[in-house]
Amino acid sequence: AAGVIQSPRHLIKEKRETATLKCYPIPRHDTVYWYQQGPGQDPQFLISFYEKMQSDKGSIPDRFSAQQFSDYHSELNMSSLELGDSALYFCASSLGSVNEQYFGPGTRLTVT
Amino acid sequence: AQTVTQSQPEMSVQEAETVTLSCTYDTSENNYYLFWYKQPPSRQMILVIRQEAYKQQNATENRFSVNFQKAAKSFSLKISDSQLGDTAMYFCAFMKQPISSGSARQLTFGSGTQLTVLP
């Protein structure tokens, strides 16, 4: 079965640079979520989209923005990167908001 | 706000034995969902099992079952016939009931329990 696809899988950036993470949900899934998992921590919710509209917002810094496109893929844009942004970024998708969230393999971002 | 507590940072079990992971949560909501996810060394987050709060029957998925005690706000995971591939970090997660199809609710995770299955 098709899973959530995230690209790139690994990304190395320097401080103050920008990064764009992409997420392709499971086919027919209309809801996308973004989570950030720091080293040794549990995933923290950033933001979610349903049918291309922002649905819920968590602890997402103002330096970050995200959107969901007409083909349901989503992008997380991160600017003015800081060392503390180094983390594993997960995208998850679901069919509607009452069903299970299925996670992608994550993008490991390292800021040097 | 909801909180999820996993009081066992690490656990180990012998292969083929049974182990129970604990999870408690705090919420003022009446309708919600609870989940267990596992994160093996690959760091992939894998859904193990889901429980709807309105259902009294405990969820079961093959070797995985839960003991859901709504009044006590407890949601434990039992793994039977443990296998080496069960070695992973296990996260308990809470999600409020969406108020509409468009209200994509976030998962709130506990701090995780690292389970090691010993040969």
mmCIF file of C-alpha atoms in Angstrom:
data_model
loop_
_atom_site.group_PDB
_atom_site.id
_atom_site.type_symbol
_atom_site.label_atom_id
_atom_site.label_comp_id
_atom_site.label_asym_id
_atom_site.label_seq_id
_atom_site.Cartn_x
_atom_site.Cartn_y
_atom_site.Cartn_z
ATOM 1 C CA ALA A 1 0.000 0.000 0.000
ATOM 2 C CA ALA A 2 1.143 3.525 -0.749
ATOM 3 C CA GLY A 3 2.496 5.484 2.170
ATOM 4 C CA VAL A 4 3.192 9.105 2.970
ATOM 5 C CA ILE A 5 6.197 10.390 1.059
ATOM 6 C CA GLN A 6 8.473 13.062 2.408
ATOM 7 C CA SER A 7 11.329 14.766 0.654
ATOM 8 C CA PRO A 8 14.108 15.282 1.148
ATOM 9 C CA ARG A 9 14.887 12.607 3.710
ATOM 10 C CA HIS A 10 17.931 14.469 4.961
ATOM 11 C CA LEU A 11 18.762 18.141 4.778
ATOM 12 C CA ILE A 12 21.715 20.098 6.056
ATOM 13 C CA LYS A 13 21.464 23.875 6.247
ATOM 14 C CA GLU A 14 23.417 26.657 7.844
ATOM 15 C CA LYS A 15 22.054 29.150 10.332
ATOM 16 C CA ARG A 16 19.887 31.863 8.832
ATOM 17 C CA GLU A 17 19.256 29.842 5.657
ATOM 18 C CA THR A 18 15.846 28.699 4.463
ATOM 19 C CA ALA A 19 14.516 25.180 3.954
ATOM 20 C CA THR A 20 11.478 23.677 2.265
ATOM 21 C CA LEU A 21 10.141 20.292 3.271
ATOM 22 C CA LYS A 22 7.650 18.485 1.076
ATOM 23 C CA CYS A 23 4.969 15.974 1.940
ATOM 24 C CA TYR A 24 2.888 13.811 -0.378
ATOM 25 C CA PRO A 25 -0.048 12.229 1.467
ATOM 26 C CA ILE A 26 -1.458 8.790 0.908
ATOM 27 C CA PRO A 27 -3.665 8.861 -2.215
ATOM 28 C CA ARG A 28 -7.203 10.119 -1.444
ATOM 29 C CA HIS A 29 -6.154 11.462 1.950
ATOM 30 C CA ASP A 30 -7.317 15.056 2.284
ATOM 31 C CA THR A 31 -5.768 16.006 5.625
ATOM 32 C CA VAL A 32 -2.109 16.696 6.345
ATOM 33 C CA TYR A 33 -0.326 17.284 9.640
ATOM 34 C CA TRP A 34 3.215 18.434 10.455
ATOM 35 C CA TYR A 35 5.109 17.417 13.586
ATOM 36 C CA GLN A 36 8.578 18.234 14.878
ATOM 37 C CA GLN A 37 10.525 15.718 16.958
ATOM 38 C CA GLY A 38 13.667 16.946 18.682
ATOM 39 C CA PRO A 39 16.362 14.536 19.892
ATOM 40 C CA GLY A 40 15.016 12.300 22.643
ATOM 41 C CA GLN A 41 11.641 14.036 22.605
ATOM 42 C CA ASP A 42 8.111 13.166 21.616
ATOM 43 C CA PRO A 43 6.662 14.657 18.422
ATOM 44 C CA GLN A 44 5.228 18.132 18.787
ATOM 45 C CA PHE A 45 2.378 19.269 16.562
ATOM 46 C CA LEU A 46 3.054 22.219 14.285
ATOM 47 C CA ILE A 47 0.124 22.688 11.918
ATOM 48 C CA SER A 48 -2.560 20.846 9.974
ATOM 49 C CA PHE A 49 -4.565 21.301 6.779
ATOM 50 C CA TYR A 50 -7.867 19.936 5.599
ATOM 51 C CA GLU A 51 -8.913 20.351 1.987
ATOM 52 C CA LYS A 52 -6.190 22.949 1.451
ATOM 53 C CA MET A 53 -7.333 25.107 4.360
ATOM 54 C CA GLN A 54 -5.391 25.510 7.596
ATOM 55 C CA SER A 55 -7.232 23.586 10.260
ATOM 56 C CA ASP A 56 -5.298 23.539 13.524
ATOM 57 C CA LYS A 57 -2.171 25.310 14.663
ATOM 58 C CA GLY A 58 0.275 24.261 17.332
ATOM 59 C CA SER A 59 3.677 25.484 18.414
ATOM 60 C CA ILE A 60 4.828 26.578 14.982
ATOM 61 C CA PRO A 61 7.320 29.463 15.024
ATOM 62 C CA ASP A 62 6.458 32.590 13.047
ATOM 63 C CA ARG A 63 9.546 31.855 10.922
ATOM 64 C CA PHE A 64 7.769 28.772 9.597
ATOM 65 C CA SER A 65 4.896 28.699 7.162
ATOM 66 C CA ALA A 66 3.065 25.896 5.429
ATOM 67 C CA GLN A 67 0.404 25.292 2.864
ATOM 68 C CA GLN A 68 -1.485 22.503 1.179
ATOM 69 C CA PHE A 69 -1.785 22.562 -2.589
ATOM 70 C CA SER A 70 -4.566 21.558 -4.972
ATOM 71 C CA ASP A 71 -3.070 18.079 -5.372
ATOM 72 C CA TYR A 72 -3.095 17.775 -1.544
ATOM 73 C CA HIS A 73 0.652 17.761 -1.157
ATOM 74 C CA SER A 74 1.979 20.105 1.489
ATOM 75 C CA GLU A 75 5.133 22.128 1.983
ATOM 76 C CA LEU A 76 6.674 23.419 5.184
ATOM 77 C CA ASN A 77 8.802 26.503 4.628
ATOM 78 C CA MET A 78 11.336 27.372 7.275
ATOM 79 C CA SER A 79 13.269 30.635 7.235
ATOM 80 C CA SER A 80 16.047 32.163 9.343
ATOM 81 C CA LEU A 81 16.983 28.704 10.530
ATOM 82 C CA GLU A 82 18.371 28.350 14.026
ATOM 83 C CA LEU A 83 20.429 25.567 15.601
ATOM 84 C CA GLY A 84 17.383 24.618 17.658
ATOM 85 C CA ASP A 85 15.430 23.824 14.507
ATOM 86 C CA SER A 86 17.529 20.681 14.046
ATOM 87 C CA ALA A 87 15.013 17.879 14.382
ATOM 88 C CA LEU A 88 13.095 15.155 12.632
ATOM 89 C CA TYR A 89 10.086 16.616 10.844
ATOM 90 C CA PHE A 90 7.171 14.289 10.252
ATOM 91 C CA CYS A 91 4.281 14.699 7.942
ATOM 92 C CA ALA A 92 1.175 12.611 8.545
ATOM 93 C CA SER A 93 -2.001 12.234 6.530
ATOM 94 C CA SER A 94 -5.509 11.017 7.158
ATOM 95 C CA LEU A 95 -8.791 10.599 5.324
ATOM 96 C CA GLY A 96 -10.866 13.237 7.033
ATOM 97 C CA SER A 97 -10.131 14.274 10.585
ATOM 98 C CA VAL A 98 -11.665 11.347 12.455
ATOM 99 C CA ASN A 99 -9.468 8.678 11.027
ATOM 100 C CA GLU A 100 -5.992 7.540 11.936
ATOM 101 C CA GLN A 101 -2.980 9.654 11.090
ATOM 102 C CA TYR A 102 -0.367 7.793 9.076
ATOM 103 C CA PHE A 103 3.138 9.129 9.313
ATOM 104 C CA GLY A 104 5.782 9.517 6.662
ATOM 105 C CA PRO A 105 9.400 8.489 7.234
ATOM 106 C CA GLY A 106 10.368 12.007 8.284
ATOM 107 C CA THR A 107 12.884 14.580 7.094
ATOM 108 C CA ARG A 108 15.952 14.938 9.258
ATOM 109 C CA LEU A 109 16.990 18.583 9.285
ATOM 110 C CA THR A 110 20.395 19.517 10.613
ATOM 111 C CA VAL A 111 21.229 23.183 11.068
ATOM 112 C CA THR A 112 24.931 23.965 11.451
ATOM 113 C CA ALA B 1 -5.126 21.399 27.525
ATOM 114 C CA GLN B 2 -4.539 17.688 27.433
ATOM 115 C CA THR B 3 -1.560 15.917 28.962
ATOM 116 C CA VAL B 4 -0.368 12.377 28.395
ATOM 117 C CA THR B 5 1.914 10.666 30.894
ATOM 118 C CA GLN B 6 3.995 7.568 30.373
ATOM 119 C CA SER B 7 5.705 6.797 33.655
ATOM 120 C CA GLN B 8 7.928 3.979 32.393
ATOM 121 C CA PRO B 9 10.851 5.420 30.402
ATOM 122 C CA GLU B 10 12.287 1.958 29.731
ATOM 123 C CA MET B 11 11.067 -1.616 29.898
ATOM 124 C CA SER B 12 12.372 -4.973 28.797
ATOM 125 C CA VAL B 13 10.707 -8.327 28.195
ATOM 126 C CA GLN B 14 11.855 -11.764 27.174
ATOM 127 C CA GLU B 15 10.932 -12.971 23.734
ATOM 128 C CA ALA B 16 7.532 -14.763 23.704
ATOM 129 C CA GLU B 17 6.529 -13.192 27.018
ATOM 130 C CA THR B 18 3.807 -10.615 27.662
ATOM 131 C CA VAL B 19 4.424 -7.013 28.626
ATOM 132 C CA THR B 20 2.144 -4.105 29.537
ATOM 133 C CA LEU B 21 2.982 -0.465 28.917
ATOM 134 C CA SER B 22 1.196 2.164 30.977
ATOM 135 C CA CYS B 23 -0.326 5.465 29.922
ATOM 136 C CA THR B 24 -2.481 7.956 31.769
ATOM 137 C CA TYR B 25 -3.959 11.142 30.447
ATOM 138 C CA ASP B 26 -5.736 14.193 31.698
ATOM 139 C CA THR B 27 -8.549 15.880 29.832
ATOM 140 C CA SER B 28 -11.875 17.582 30.409
ATOM 141 C CA GLU B 29 -13.165 16.266 27.085
ATOM 142 C CA ASN B 30 -15.749 13.502 27.001
ATOM 143 C CA ASN B 31 -15.207 12.455 23.413
ATOM 144 C CA TYR B 32 -11.733 11.676 22.191
ATOM 145 C CA TYR B 33 -9.467 9.063 20.672
ATOM 146 C CA LEU B 34 -6.431 7.318 22.068
ATOM 147 C CA PHE B 35 -3.614 5.732 20.130
ATOM 148 C CA TRP B 36 -0.433 3.783 20.557
ATOM 149 C CA TYR B 37 2.338 4.413 18.055
ATOM 150 C CA LYS B 38 5.670 2.615 17.882
ATOM 151 C CA GLN B 39 8.929 4.133 16.690
ATOM 152 C CA PRO B 40 11.613 1.554 15.927
ATOM 153 C CA PRO B 41 15.251 2.491 15.379
ATOM 154 C CA SER B 42 14.373 3.546 11.827
ATOM 155 C CA ARG B 43 12.438 6.426 13.500
ATOM 156 C CA GLN B 44 9.349 5.675 11.411
ATOM 157 C CA MET B 45 6.149 6.325 13.418
ATOM 158 C CA ILE B 46 3.876 3.304 13.061
ATOM 159 C CA LEU B 47 0.291 3.149 14.284
ATOM 160 C CA VAL B 48 -0.234 0.169 16.558
ATOM 161 C CA ILE B 49 -3.790 0.519 17.813
ATOM 162 C CA ARG B 50 -6.632 2.999 18.248
ATOM 163 C CA GLN B 51 -9.422 3.337 20.810
ATOM 164 C CA GLU B 52 -12.508 5.547 20.662
ATOM 165 C CA ALA B 53 -13.500 6.875 24.086
ATOM 166 C CA TYR B 54 -17.203 6.184 23.491
ATOM 167 C CA LYS B 55 -16.507 2.480 22.976
ATOM 168 C CA GLN B 56 -16.472 0.367 26.105
ATOM 169 C CA GLN B 57 -14.926 -2.600 24.337
ATOM 170 C CA ASN B 58 -11.154 -2.637 24.416
ATOM 171 C CA ALA B 59 -9.447 -2.537 21.019
ATOM 172 C CA THR B 60 -7.404 -5.512 19.832
ATOM 173 C CA GLU B 61 -5.021 -5.885 16.912
ATOM 174 C CA ASN B 62 -3.463 -9.336 16.696
ATOM 175 C CA ARG B 63 -0.906 -9.540 19.537
ATOM 176 C CA PHE B 64 -1.666 -5.994 20.713
ATOM 177 C CA SER B 65 -4.548 -5.115 22.988
ATOM 178 C CA VAL B 66 -5.441 -2.220 25.242
ATOM 179 C CA ASN B 67 -7.017 -1.848 28.658
ATOM 180 C CA PHE B 68 -9.012 1.363 28.473
ATOM 181 C CA GLN B 69 -10.336 2.660 31.785
ATOM 182 C CA LYS B 70 -12.150 5.905 31.005
ATOM 183 C CA ALA B 71 -13.014 6.854 34.566
ATOM 184 C CA ALA B 72 -9.421 6.344 35.646
ATOM 185 C CA LYS B 73 -8.110 7.989 32.461
ATOM 186 C CA SER B 74 -5.845 5.052 31.867
ATOM 187 C CA PHE B 75 -4.896 3.453 28.567
ATOM 188 C CA SER B 76 -2.394 0.616 28.784
ATOM 189 C CA LEU B 77 -0.998 -1.468 25.940
ATOM 190 C CA LYS B 78 -0.482 -5.211 26.287
ATOM 191 C CA ILE B 79 1.854 -6.988 23.898
ATOM 192 C CA SER B 80 1.515 -10.750 23.886
ATOM 193 C CA ASP B 81 4.076 -13.219 22.549
ATOM 194 C CA SER B 82 6.684 -10.464 22.298
ATOM 195 C CA GLN B 83 8.943 -10.585 19.265
ATOM 196 C CA LEU B 84 12.361 -9.096 18.636
ATOM 197 C CA GLY B 85 10.784 -6.789 16.063
ATOM 198 C CA ASP B 86 8.660 -5.233 18.792
ATOM 199 C CA THR B 87 11.753 -3.483 20.124
ATOM 200 C CA ALA B 88 10.916 0.198 19.744
ATOM 201 C CA MET B 89 9.916 3.393 21.493
ATOM 202 C CA TYR B 90 6.191 3.292 22.180
ATOM 203 C CA PHE B 91 4.216 6.518 22.350
ATOM 204 C CA CYS B 92 0.742 6.916 23.765
ATOM 205 C CA ALA B 93 -1.217 9.695 22.054
ATOM 206 C CA PHE B 94 -4.471 11.606 22.634
ATOM 207 C CA MET B 95 -6.684 13.338 20.110
ATOM 208 C CA LYS B 96 -9.795 15.385 20.821
ATOM 209 C CA GLN B 97 -12.938 14.515 18.915
ATOM 210 C CA PRO B 98 -13.063 16.704 15.808
ATOM 211 C CA ILE B 99 -16.036 19.061 15.901
ATOM 212 C CA SER B 100 -16.432 18.805 12.144
ATOM 213 C CA SER B 101 -14.849 16.995 9.248
ATOM 214 C CA GLY B 102 -12.617 19.990 8.672
ATOM 215 C CA SER B 103 -11.219 20.274 12.159
ATOM 216 C CA ALA B 104 -8.051 18.238 11.804
ATOM 217 C CA ARG B 105 -7.071 17.616 15.398
ATOM 218 C CA GLN B 106 -3.532 17.290 16.594
ATOM 219 C CA LEU B 107 -2.094 14.316 18.400
ATOM 220 C CA THR B 108 -0.679 14.986 21.860
ATOM 221 C CA PHE B 109 2.012 12.460 22.698
ATOM 222 C CA GLY B 110 3.418 11.123 25.917
ATOM 223 C CA SER B 111 7.156 11.035 26.495
ATOM 224 C CA GLY B 112 7.432 7.432 25.335
ATOM 225 C CA THR B 113 8.490 4.065 26.720
ATOM 226 C CA GLN B 114 11.546 2.372 25.234
ATOM 227 C CA LEU B 115 10.748 -1.339 25.025
ATOM 228 C CA THR B 116 13.511 -3.857 24.465
ATOM 229 C CA VAL B 117 12.654 -7.451 23.651
ATOM 230 C CA LEU B 118 15.430 -9.761 24.800
ATOM 231 C CA PRO B 119 16.263 -13.002 22.983
#
